[in-house]
Amino acid sequence: MQSWSTTDVPRLPGSGLPLRLYDTATDSVRPTAPGATAGMYVCGITPYDATHLGHAATYLAFDLVNRLWRDAGHTVRYVQNVTDIDDPLLERAERDGEDWVVLGMRETALFREDMEALRVLPPDHYIGAVESVGEVVEMVEKLLAGGSAYVLDDGTGDVYFDTAKAPRFGYESRYDEGEMLRYFGERGGDPDRAGKRQPLDPVLWRGARPGEPSWDGGLGPGRPGWHVECAAIALNRLGSTFDVQGGGSDLRFPHHEMSAAHAEVLTGEWPFARHYAHAGMIGLDGEKMSKSRGNLVFVSRLRGDGTDPAAIRLGLYAGHYRSDRAWTPVVLTEAEARLARWRAAAALPAGPAADATLARLRERLSDDLDTPAAIAAVDRWAADALTSGGADTGAPGLVRDAVDALLGVRL
Ligand code: 5CA
Ligand code: ZN
């Protein structure tokens, strides 16, 4: 699938610091330790509705990972999927009397535009579920051949993953059985389906049902399960172990647990990802922003109203990426005021020396993406520049470059 256009990233003097990131699997902030090339997979959208600020916050968090690795001298290999065939997409298309292909293409196109407007660096591989059906079939066939998958004995053609064959199952989310069952039921799983070996076993291949699209490729007509889609796409482009698997905190279980289990059982290698990183949920009016609740603020709507995408970035970065937080009109107003102050200061012919500001930005962001403290450092420089001036003619340019390269905001 076509990715979106990239944007220039200024090179900064000196070198960035190694990035430390919270890892869900070990419940600790640990250094990422990529080689020359860092590998990152971030779960993409299910394109049945427009990009809302919750999605944007998650992709903006991982955009920081990308930028900090680059600043530290790594090449980044970034992979993202699009779940362009799954139950929610078919349900929405059915509800609106629309073709599911057209719906998926339209919302994916809008997502690309939103990401470009937000200056999110594009993935190197942007892969749809539909275009990876062949990869999924191959993976499921191997799991079947290895005895870690089974065909349900009810004539549906559904293939399930046998979670009992994954020796470390549960290591990623660290949830107990009860929590796993609850989240599995809430997030697309079918714990009560008759005939499964374990209630938590997830579907790998869903046999064709009347009126549903299906593909034929050796498993009988059907379509891919959700978790195996990401396992196959990541494995085939990043190898059996890569640096960061990312997404929102609602993917901690079952999605990331299952994808890791599929891949690890297949390759015999562990861990699938060295870090499982999860962004907090953005809410509106006290509830998680979600398509099913309908309490959404769309990036495209804000853009349509003339909101500067840079202010959306700063508004979302005003809170820490891991904290669940609310989007309110005040968040946006404050971000717009901040952006205006930073721009006014960066446009001055000279300002106070900014080497320490750059060092502070690097230091705070490399410590689990501490954007509130990074923003405070720029606030201080801008306030100094605007109130006391300064004689360093290189400082405004340095701050402009640092804010652009590290926070993705062009002043
Ligand atoms: N296609 C799958 C991943 S393979 C999916 O979860 N799609 S999604 O469209 O529902 O979500 C896309 C990304 O946005 C996921 O990482 C999800 O965790 C994140 N996300 C969804 N809602 C929110 C929210 N309210 N706040 C923050 N992130 C969110
Ligand atoms: Zn995914």
PDB file of N, CA and C and ligand atoms in Angstrom, residues 41 43 81 226 230 255, ligand 2:
ATOM      1  N   TYR A  41       7.412  -1.685  14.722  1.00  0.00           N
ATOM      2  CA  TYR A  41       6.101  -1.994  14.136  1.00  0.00           C
ATOM      3  C   TYR A  41       5.048  -1.293  14.989  1.00  0.00           C
ATOM      4  N   CYS A  43       0.916  -0.757  15.233  1.00  0.00           N
ATOM      5  CA  CYS A  43      -0.359  -1.215  14.701  1.00  0.00           C
ATOM      6  C   CYS A  43      -1.128  -0.047  14.075  1.00  0.00           C
ATOM      7  N   ASN A  81       0.603  -1.471   9.618  1.00  0.00           N
ATOM      8  CA  ASN A  81      -0.432  -2.161   8.837  1.00  0.00           C
ATOM      9  C   ASN A  81      -1.686  -1.294   8.706  1.00  0.00           C
ATOM     10  N   TRP A 226      -7.323 -11.252  13.083  1.00  0.00           N
ATOM     11  CA  TRP A 226      -6.694  -9.947  13.312  1.00  0.00           C
ATOM     12  C   TRP A 226      -5.236 -10.072  13.787  1.00  0.00           C
ATOM     13  N   CYS A 230      -0.979  -8.923  11.940  1.00  0.00           N
ATOM     14  CA  CYS A 230       0.173  -8.130  12.382  1.00  0.00           C
ATOM     15  C   CYS A 230       1.403  -9.000  12.594  1.00  0.00           C
ATOM     16  N   HIS A 255      -4.382  -8.282  21.643  1.00  0.00           N
ATOM     17  CA  HIS A 255      -3.732  -8.184  20.334  1.00  0.00           C
ATOM     18  C   HIS A 255      -2.231  -8.440  20.366  1.00  0.00           C
TER      19      HIS A 255
HETATM   20 ZN    ZN B   2      -1.993  -4.788  15.032  1.00  0.00          ZN
END
